[in-house]
Amino acid sequence: MTDSPLAELSRCQPGLRLLTEPGELEHYGRDWTRRWTPDPLAIALPASVEELQEVVRWCHRQRISIVPSGGRTGLSGGAVAANRELVVSLERMNRVLHFNAVDRTLTVQPGITLHAVHEAAREHGLIYPVDFAARGSCSIGGNIATNAGGIRVIRYGNTREWIAGLKVVTGQGDLLELNRGLIKNSSGYDFRHLLVGSEGTLGIVAEATLKLAAPPLPSQVMLLALPDMDALMQVFSLFRERLQLQAFEFFTDHALKHVLQHGGQRAIDGDYPYYVVTEFDAVDEAAQDAALAAFEQALEQGWVSDGVIAQSDAQAAALWHLREGITESLASRRPYKNDVSVRISAVPEFLREMQALLTREYPQVEVVWFGHIGDGNLHINVLRPEALGEDAFIAQCEHVTKLLAATLQRHGGSISAEHGIGLVKRAYLESTRSAAEILMMRGVKQVFDPHGILNPGKMFGSN
Ligand code: 2HG
Ligand code: ZN
């Protein structure tokens, strides 16, 4: 009699931790999308690079599909296991391995949370500058897999900019050591950058060497209320010209309403359609005066209706919560999400078209939008009306997404700015990438993962 695949895996790797309880399968088989019913084969939790390689080699031999798994905070279904895949959770590989003061790098295992990376950098008087609301739960491996952006991209760029080196296990179980922390390395293809944003389809991050930066200058946080959409980019241009921005984020009155209902503190009286939270360097009185002057000019121009500057760290955190608390405040509604981007110069025209499209196509539906407007990145969260069934709702949203994708295409934008393609957006990849590009992407996938075992069905549809 032949072993069942799992019994065979246990026999080959007796030390490997495997989970198979229904509750565990559900927990590790889903991400924050909550759209698919989790149905993994089992959960493997390797504790070392060697164990990870062994698992992948076994899957390669047995043609068993793998879903690499970090904090599963993804919003595109990239970490969903709904087809009897083996979830390979990196949760036990969560340590800081090495700090190099000369190189200013931190080498970490993939399962470490972003928050723990921030803490580790801070202990050495430095920062790891990529930051966003899921910091306490997301893992650095997942951040790398999606080239995560967040709230400080305007100053520091995306995750990609902060990867000095990667150890990666390919679909055959080989270990690649990519770039080894070098600043200069002009020796052919830089696979490190191919792996960043590859959503677990090319390899599994086994170790990452992160660049660190000097802490930012003292800053101030300001909340602005705006009278209309056109004012958004006017204020952004003005503030970017006058101030050293660390962040420039926007949200609508709908978003604010949900955060306030979930414990957020109202900071501006009155109702306005748009809000901006911005953080900028404020080293001395002159810098603070410049911020005030910029605010007054925006007020005079009619681009800003009201505003408040945080007077303490606690107040700054409360203002930030109005923006960062949006996703959580909507989570129980399981919104349909779009995460789109265009070049900053295309934002005003795109916004106008997008607003007209959403108003026309979602007449009875609450649509909440917000995002990293300073990076040209908008998040659209569509809330299902109670009267509409789940399937009909998804069908309607997918229809609108098709129209949105066409609008994005006309503006040279992207259907996924920072959350990845995963399962949610695979039908729209062609709106952002040409047929020739997709063919080459598939070719690359074939080289890294000849049997197509790494995260099949993600990004391309069928691998
Ligand atoms: C954010 O910017 C995250 O807060 C989540 O990217 C966006 O929930 C969303 O749509
Ligand atoms: Zn975002």
Coordinates of C-alpha atoms and ligand atoms in Angstrom, one line a residue:
M1 CA 0.0 0.0 0.0
T2 CA 1.3 3.5 -0.8
D3 CA 1.4 6.2 1.8
S4 CA -1.0 9.2 1.6
P5 CA 1.0 12.3 0.5
L6 CA 1.0 13.7 4.1
A7 CA 2.2 10.4 5.7
E8 CA 4.9 10.3 3.1
L9 CA 6.0 13.8 3.9
S10 CA 6.1 13.0 7.6
R11 CA 8.1 10.0 6.9
C12 CA 10.6 11.9 4.7
Q13 CA 10.8 14.8 7.2
P14 CA 10.0 13.5 10.7
G15 CA 11.0 16.7 12.4
L16 CA 8.8 18.9 10.2
R17 CA 5.8 20.5 12.1
L18 CA 2.6 19.8 10.2
L19 CA -0.9 21.0 11.1
T20 CA -4.1 19.3 9.9
E21 CA -6.9 20.3 12.3
P22 CA -9.9 21.9 10.6
G23 CA -9.5 25.2 12.5
E24 CA -5.9 25.4 11.6
L25 CA -6.6 24.7 7.9
E26 CA -9.1 27.5 7.9
H27 CA -6.8 29.9 9.7
Y28 CA -3.8 29.4 7.5
G29 CA -5.8 28.9 4.3
R30 CA -7.2 32.3 4.0
D31 CA -6.1 36.0 3.9
W32 CA -8.0 39.2 4.7
T33 CA -10.1 38.9 1.5
R34 CA -12.4 36.3 3.2
R35 CA -13.9 35.5 -0.2
W36 CA -12.7 31.9 -0.8
T37 CA -13.4 28.9 1.3
P38 CA -10.0 27.7 2.6
D39 CA -9.2 24.1 1.8
P40 CA -5.5 23.4 2.1
L41 CA -4.0 19.9 2.3
A42 CA -2.1 20.7 5.4
I43 CA 0.1 23.4 6.9
A44 CA 3.9 22.9 7.0
L45 CA 5.9 25.1 9.4
P46 CA 9.6 24.8 8.6
A47 CA 11.9 26.1 11.2
S48 CA 15.1 26.6 9.1
V49 CA 16.1 27.2 5.5
E50 CA 17.2 23.6 5.2
E51 CA 13.8 22.4 6.3
L52 CA 12.1 24.8 3.9
Q53 CA 14.2 23.5 1.0
E54 CA 13.4 19.9 1.9
V55 CA 9.6 20.7 1.9
V56 CA 9.8 22.4 -1.5
R57 CA 12.0 19.5 -2.9
W58 CA 9.4 17.0 -1.7
C59 CA 6.5 19.0 -3.3
H60 CA 8.5 19.3 -6.5
R61 CA 8.9 15.5 -6.6
Q62 CA 5.3 14.9 -5.7
R63 CA 3.9 17.7 -7.9
I64 CA 2.1 19.1 -4.8
S65 CA 1.2 22.8 -5.0
I66 CA 2.5 25.2 -2.4
V67 CA 1.0 28.4 -1.0
P68 CA 3.7 30.4 0.7
S69 CA 2.3 32.1 3.8
G70 CA 3.3 35.1 5.9
G71 CA 0.9 37.1 8.0
R72 CA -1.9 36.6 5.5
T73 CA -2.9 40.2 5.7
G74 CA -3.1 40.4 1.9
L75 CA -6.1 41.9 0.1
S76 CA -5.9 40.1 -3.2
G77 CA -6.1 36.4 -2.4
G78 CA -2.4 35.9 -2.9
A79 CA -2.1 33.7 0.2
V80 CA -5.4 31.8 -0.2
A81 CA -5.2 28.0 -0.3
A82 CA -8.5 26.7 -1.6
N83 CA -7.4 23.8 -3.7
R84 CA -5.7 21.3 -1.5
E85 CA -2.3 23.0 -1.6
L86 CA 0.3 22.6 1.1
V87 CA 0.5 25.9 2.9
V88 CA 4.1 26.6 3.8
S89 CA 4.0 29.0 6.7
L90 CA 7.1 31.0 7.5
E91 CA 5.8 31.9 10.9
R92 CA 8.4 29.9 12.9
M93 CA 11.2 31.6 10.9
N94 CA 10.7 35.0 12.5
R95 CA 14.0 36.0 14.0
V96 CA 16.5 38.9 13.5
L97 CA 19.7 37.2 12.4
H98 CA 22.2 40.0 12.1
F99 CA 22.7 43.7 12.3
N100 CA 25.6 45.2 10.4
A101 CA 26.4 48.7 11.6
V102 CA 28.9 49.4 8.8
D103 CA 26.6 48.3 6.0
R104 CA 23.6 49.6 7.9
T105 CA 21.6 46.5 7.2
L106 CA 19.5 44.1 9.1
T107 CA 19.2 40.5 8.1
V108 CA 16.0 38.8 9.1
Q109 CA 14.0 35.6 8.6
P110 CA 10.9 36.0 6.4
G111 CA 8.3 35.4 9.1
I112 CA 9.2 38.4 11.2
T113 CA 6.5 41.1 11.4
L114 CA 7.1 44.5 10.0
H115 CA 6.6 45.9 13.5
A116 CA 9.4 43.7 14.9
V117 CA 11.6 44.9 12.1
H118 CA 10.8 48.5 13.0
E119 CA 11.7 47.8 16.6
A120 CA 14.9 46.0 15.8
A121 CA 16.1 48.9 13.6
R122 CA 15.2 51.4 16.3
E123 CA 17.3 49.5 18.8
H124 CA 20.3 50.4 16.6
G125 CA 19.2 54.1 16.3
L126 CA 18.1 53.6 12.7
I127 CA 14.7 53.0 10.9
Y128 CA 13.3 50.6 8.4
P129 CA 11.1 53.1 6.6
V130 CA 8.4 51.1 4.9
D131 CA 5.3 51.4 7.0
F132 CA 1.6 50.7 6.9
A133 CA -1.4 49.9 9.1
A134 CA -1.0 46.1 9.0
R135 CA 2.5 46.4 10.5
G136 CA 1.7 44.3 13.6
S137 CA 0.5 41.3 11.6
C138 CA 2.1 41.3 8.2
S139 CA 5.4 39.6 7.6
I140 CA 8.5 40.9 5.8
G141 CA 8.4 37.9 3.4
G142 CA 4.9 38.9 2.4
N143 CA 5.9 42.5 2.1
I144 CA 8.7 41.5 -0.3
A145 CA 6.3 39.2 -2.2
T146 CA 4.0 42.1 -3.0
N147 CA 6.5 44.9 -3.1
A148 CA 4.4 46.5 -0.3
G149 CA 4.2 50.3 -0.4
G150 CA 2.2 52.1 2.4
I151 CA 2.1 55.5 3.8
R152 CA 5.7 56.7 3.4
V153 CA 6.4 55.8 -0.2
I154 CA 6.3 59.5 -1.1
R155 CA 9.5 59.9 0.9
Y156 CA 11.1 56.5 0.9
G157 CA 9.7 54.4 -2.0
N158 CA 8.4 50.9 -1.9
T159 CA 9.8 47.7 -0.3
R160 CA 11.9 47.1 -3.4
E161 CA 14.2 50.1 -2.5
W162 CA 15.1 48.6 0.8
I163 CA 16.1 45.1 -0.2
A164 CA 19.9 44.7 -0.1
G165 CA 19.9 40.9 -0.5
L166 CA 17.6 37.9 -0.6
K167 CA 17.9 34.2 0.0
V168 CA 15.2 32.5 -2.0
V169 CA 14.1 28.9 -2.4
T170 CA 13.0 28.2 -6.0
G171 CA 10.3 25.8 -7.2
Q172 CA 12.9 23.0 -7.4
G173 CA 14.1 23.6 -3.9
D174 CA 17.4 25.3 -4.9
L175 CA 18.7 28.1 -2.7
L176 CA 19.6 31.3 -4.5
E177 CA 21.6 34.0 -2.7
L178 CA 20.7 37.2 -4.5
N179 CA 22.9 40.3 -4.4
R180 CA 24.4 39.5 -0.9
G181 CA 24.0 43.1 0.4
L182 CA 26.1 44.7 -2.3
I183 CA 25.4 48.3 -3.2
K184 CA 27.1 47.9 -6.6
N185 CA 26.7 44.7 -8.4
S186 CA 26.6 45.0 -12.2
S187 CA 27.1 41.3 -12.9
G188 CA 24.0 40.5 -15.0
Y189 CA 20.4 40.0 -14.2
D190 CA 19.3 41.1 -10.8
F191 CA 17.0 38.3 -9.7
R192 CA 16.4 40.1 -6.4
H193 CA 14.2 42.6 -8.2
L194 CA 12.4 39.8 -10.1
L195 CA 11.5 38.2 -6.8
V196 CA 10.3 41.4 -5.2
G197 CA 6.6 41.5 -6.2
S198 CA 6.5 38.0 -7.6
E199 CA 3.7 37.0 -5.1
G200 CA 5.2 33.6 -4.2
T201 CA 5.1 32.4 -7.8
L202 CA 8.8 32.3 -8.4
G203 CA 10.3 31.4 -5.1
I204 CA 9.9 31.6 -1.3
V205 CA 11.9 34.2 0.6
A206 CA 14.0 32.4 3.1
E207 CA 16.0 35.3 4.4
A208 CA 16.2 39.1 3.7
T209 CA 18.9 41.7 4.2
L210 CA 17.2 45.0 4.6
K211 CA 18.7 48.4 4.2
L212 CA 18.2 50.8 7.1
A213 CA 18.0 54.6 7.1
A214 CA 18.8 57.4 9.5
P215 CA 15.7 58.4 11.5
P216 CA 13.7 61.2 10.0
L217 CA 13.8 64.8 11.2
P218 CA 11.2 65.9 13.8
S219 CA 7.9 66.2 12.0
Q220 CA 4.4 67.6 12.3
V221 CA 1.1 66.0 11.4
M222 CA -1.7 68.0 9.9
L223 CA -5.3 67.1 9.1
L224 CA -7.0 69.2 6.3
A225 CA -10.6 69.3 5.2
L226 CA -11.1 70.0 1.5
P227 CA -14.2 71.4 -0.3
D228 CA -13.9 69.3 -3.5
M229 CA -11.8 66.8 -5.4
D230 CA -10.0 69.4 -7.6
A231 CA -8.5 70.9 -4.5
L232 CA -6.7 67.7 -3.6
M233 CA -4.0 68.0 -6.2
Q234 CA -3.8 71.7 -5.8
V235 CA -3.0 71.3 -2.1
F236 CA -0.6 68.5 -2.9
S237 CA 1.4 70.6 -5.4
L238 CA 1.5 73.5 -3.0
F239 CA 2.6 71.4 0.0
R240 CA 5.1 69.4 -2.0
E241 CA 6.7 72.6 -3.2
R242 CA 6.8 74.3 0.2
L243 CA 7.4 71.4 2.7
Q244 CA 9.5 68.3 2.9
L245 CA 6.7 65.8 2.9
Q246 CA 6.9 62.4 4.7
A247 CA 3.3 61.4 3.9
F248 CA 0.3 62.8 2.0
E249 CA -2.8 60.7 2.4
F250 CA -6.4 61.3 1.6
F251 CA -9.8 59.9 2.4
T252 CA -13.4 60.8 1.9
D253 CA -16.3 61.7 4.3
H254 CA -17.5 58.1 3.9
A255 CA -14.3 56.7 5.1
L256 CA -14.2 59.1 8.0
K257 CA -17.8 58.1 9.0
H258 CA -16.8 54.4 9.4
V259 CA -13.6 55.2 11.4
L260 CA -15.6 57.5 13.7
Q261 CA -18.1 54.7 14.2
H262 CA -15.2 52.4 15.2
G263 CA -13.8 54.6 17.9
G264 CA -11.9 57.3 15.9
Q265 CA -11.9 60.8 17.4
R266 CA -13.4 63.6 15.4
A267 CA -10.7 66.3 14.9
I268 CA -12.5 68.8 12.7
D269 CA -16.1 70.0 13.3
G270 CA -18.4 70.1 10.3
D271 CA -18.8 67.9 7.3
Y272 CA -16.5 68.1 4.3
P273 CA -16.2 65.7 1.4
Y274 CA -12.4 65.2 1.4
Y275 CA -9.7 65.0 4.0
V276 CA -5.9 64.9 3.9
V277 CA -3.5 63.7 6.6
T278 CA 0.0 65.0 5.9
E279 CA 3.2 64.7 7.8
F280 CA 6.2 66.9 7.0
D281 CA 9.6 67.7 8.4
A282 CA 9.4 70.5 11.0
V283 CA 12.9 70.9 12.4
D284 CA 12.6 74.4 13.7
E285 CA 10.3 77.4 14.0
A286 CA 11.0 78.4 10.4
A287 CA 9.8 75.1 9.1
Q288 CA 6.7 75.3 11.2
D289 CA 6.0 78.8 10.0
A290 CA 6.4 77.6 6.4
A291 CA 3.8 74.9 7.0
L292 CA 1.4 77.5 8.5
A293 CA 2.0 79.8 5.6
A294 CA 1.2 77.0 3.1
F295 CA -1.9 76.2 5.0
E296 CA -3.1 79.8 5.0
Q297 CA -2.4 80.1 1.3
A298 CA -4.5 77.0 0.6
L299 CA -7.2 78.5 2.8
E300 CA -7.2 81.8 0.8
Q301 CA -7.3 80.0 -2.5
G302 CA -10.4 78.1 -1.3
W303 CA -8.5 74.7 -1.6
V304 CA -8.8 74.0 2.1
S305 CA -11.9 74.6 4.3
D306 CA -10.4 73.8 7.7
G307 CA -7.4 72.2 9.3
V308 CA -5.7 71.1 12.5
I309 CA -2.1 70.6 13.5
A310 CA -1.3 67.9 16.1
Q311 CA 0.1 69.4 19.3
S312 CA 1.3 66.2 20.8
D313 CA 2.4 62.7 19.8
A314 CA -1.0 61.4 21.1
Q315 CA -2.8 63.9 18.9
A316 CA -0.7 63.0 15.9
A317 CA -1.5 59.3 16.4
A318 CA -5.2 60.2 16.7
L319 CA -5.0 62.1 13.3
W320 CA -3.2 59.2 11.7
H321 CA -5.8 56.8 13.0
L322 CA -8.4 58.5 11.0
R323 CA -6.6 57.4 7.9
E324 CA -4.9 54.2 9.1
G325 CA -8.1 52.9 10.7
I326 CA -10.1 52.8 7.5
T327 CA -9.4 49.2 6.4
E328 CA -10.2 47.8 9.9
S329 CA -13.4 49.9 10.2
L330 CA -14.7 48.3 7.0
A331 CA -13.4 44.7 7.5
S332 CA -16.6 43.2 8.8
R333 CA -18.4 44.3 5.6
R334 CA -15.8 42.4 3.5
P335 CA -15.6 45.1 0.9
Y336 CA -14.7 44.5 -2.8
K337 CA -11.4 46.3 -3.2
N338 CA -9.7 48.0 -6.1
D339 CA -6.1 49.3 -5.6
V340 CA -5.1 51.3 -8.6
S341 CA -2.4 53.8 -9.6
V342 CA -1.6 56.3 -12.3
R343 CA 1.3 58.7 -12.7
I344 CA 0.9 61.7 -10.4
S345 CA 0.5 64.0 -13.4
A346 CA -2.5 61.9 -14.6
V347 CA -4.3 61.9 -11.2
P348 CA -6.6 64.9 -11.7
E349 CA -8.0 63.7 -15.0
F350 CA -8.2 60.1 -13.9
L351 CA -10.0 61.1 -10.7
R352 CA -12.6 62.9 -12.6
E353 CA -13.3 60.0 -14.9
M354 CA -13.1 57.5 -12.0
Q355 CA -15.6 59.4 -10.0
A356 CA -18.0 59.7 -12.9
L357 CA -17.7 56.0 -13.5
L358 CA -18.3 55.0 -9.9
T359 CA -21.2 57.3 -9.5
R360 CA -22.8 55.9 -12.7
E361 CA -22.1 52.2 -12.1
Y362 CA -22.8 52.0 -8.3
P363 CA -26.0 54.1 -7.9
Q364 CA -27.2 52.2 -4.8
V365 CA -23.9 51.2 -3.4
E366 CA -21.7 52.8 -0.8
V367 CA -18.2 53.3 -2.2
V368 CA -15.4 54.4 0.1
W369 CA -12.2 55.7 -1.4
F370 CA -9.0 56.8 0.1
G371 CA -5.3 56.3 -0.4
H372 CA -1.8 57.5 -1.1
I373 CA -2.7 60.3 -3.4
G374 CA 0.8 61.7 -3.4
D375 CA 1.9 58.4 -5.1
G376 CA -1.0 58.4 -7.5
N377 CA -2.4 55.3 -5.7
L378 CA -6.1 55.1 -4.8
H379 CA -8.0 52.5 -2.8
I380 CA -11.6 51.9 -3.6
N381 CA -13.7 49.8 -1.2
V382 CA -17.1 48.9 -2.4
L383 CA -19.6 47.9 0.3
R384 CA -22.2 45.2 -0.5
P385 CA -25.8 46.5 0.2
E386 CA -27.6 44.1 2.5
A387 CA -30.3 43.5 -0.1
L388 CA -27.8 42.2 -2.7
G389 CA -26.5 38.6 -2.6
E390 CA -22.8 38.0 -2.5
D391 CA -22.5 36.5 -6.0
A392 CA -24.6 39.3 -7.7
F393 CA -22.5 41.8 -5.8
I394 CA -19.1 40.3 -6.9
A395 CA -20.5 40.1 -10.5
Q396 CA -21.4 43.8 -10.4
C397 CA -18.0 44.8 -9.0
E398 CA -16.2 42.7 -11.6
H399 CA -18.1 44.4 -14.3
V400 CA -17.2 47.8 -12.9
T401 CA -13.6 46.7 -12.5
K402 CA -13.4 45.9 -16.2
L403 CA -14.5 49.4 -17.0
L404 CA -12.1 50.8 -14.5
A405 CA -9.3 48.7 -16.0
A406 CA -10.1 50.2 -19.4
T407 CA -10.0 53.7 -17.9
L408 CA -6.6 52.9 -16.3
Q409 CA -5.3 51.6 -19.5
R410 CA -6.1 54.8 -21.3
H411 CA -4.2 56.7 -18.5
G412 CA -1.2 54.2 -18.5
G413 CA -2.1 53.2 -15.0
S414 CA -2.0 49.9 -13.1
I415 CA -4.8 47.6 -11.8
S416 CA -2.6 46.8 -8.8
A417 CA -0.6 49.5 -7.1
E418 CA 0.6 47.8 -4.0
H419 CA -1.6 44.8 -3.0
G420 CA -0.7 42.4 -5.8
I421 CA -2.7 40.6 -8.4
G422 CA -3.4 37.4 -6.5
L423 CA -6.7 35.8 -7.3
V424 CA -8.7 39.0 -7.2
K425 CA -7.2 40.8 -10.2
R426 CA -5.8 38.0 -12.4
A427 CA -8.6 38.6 -14.9
Y428 CA -7.4 42.2 -15.4
L429 CA -3.6 41.6 -15.7
E430 CA -3.9 42.3 -19.5
S431 CA -5.0 45.8 -18.8
T432 CA -1.7 46.7 -17.2
R433 CA 0.8 44.3 -18.9
S434 CA 1.0 43.7 -22.7
A435 CA 0.5 40.2 -24.2
A436 CA 4.3 40.0 -24.9
E437 CA 5.1 40.9 -21.3
I438 CA 2.7 38.3 -19.9
L439 CA 4.2 35.7 -22.2
M440 CA 7.7 36.5 -20.9
M441 CA 6.4 36.5 -17.3
R442 CA 5.1 33.0 -17.9
G443 CA 8.5 32.0 -19.3
V444 CA 10.3 33.4 -16.3
K445 CA 7.9 31.4 -14.0
Q446 CA 8.7 28.2 -16.0
V447 CA 12.4 28.8 -15.3
F448 CA 12.1 29.3 -11.6
D449 CA 9.3 26.8 -11.1
P450 CA 9.3 24.2 -13.9
H451 CA 6.4 22.1 -12.4
G452 CA 4.3 25.1 -11.6
I453 CA 4.0 24.2 -7.9
L454 CA 4.5 27.7 -6.4
N455 CA 1.2 29.5 -5.8
P456 CA -0.6 28.1 -8.9
G457 CA -3.6 30.1 -10.0
K458 CA -2.3 33.3 -8.6
M459 CA -1.3 36.3 -10.8
F460 CA -1.8 34.5 -14.2
G461 CA -5.0 32.5 -13.7
S462 CA -3.8 29.1 -14.8
N463 CA -0.1 28.2 -14.4
Ligands
2HG1 C1 -4.1 51.2 3.1 O1 -3.5 52.0 2.4 C2 -4.0 49.7 2.7 O2 -4.6 51.5 4.1 C3 -5.3 49.0 2.7 O3 -3.3 49.5 1.5 C4 -6.2 49.5 1.6 O4 -8.1 48.4 2.6 C5 -7.6 48.9 1.6 O5 -8.2 48.9 0.5
ZN2 ZN -2.5 51.4 0.8

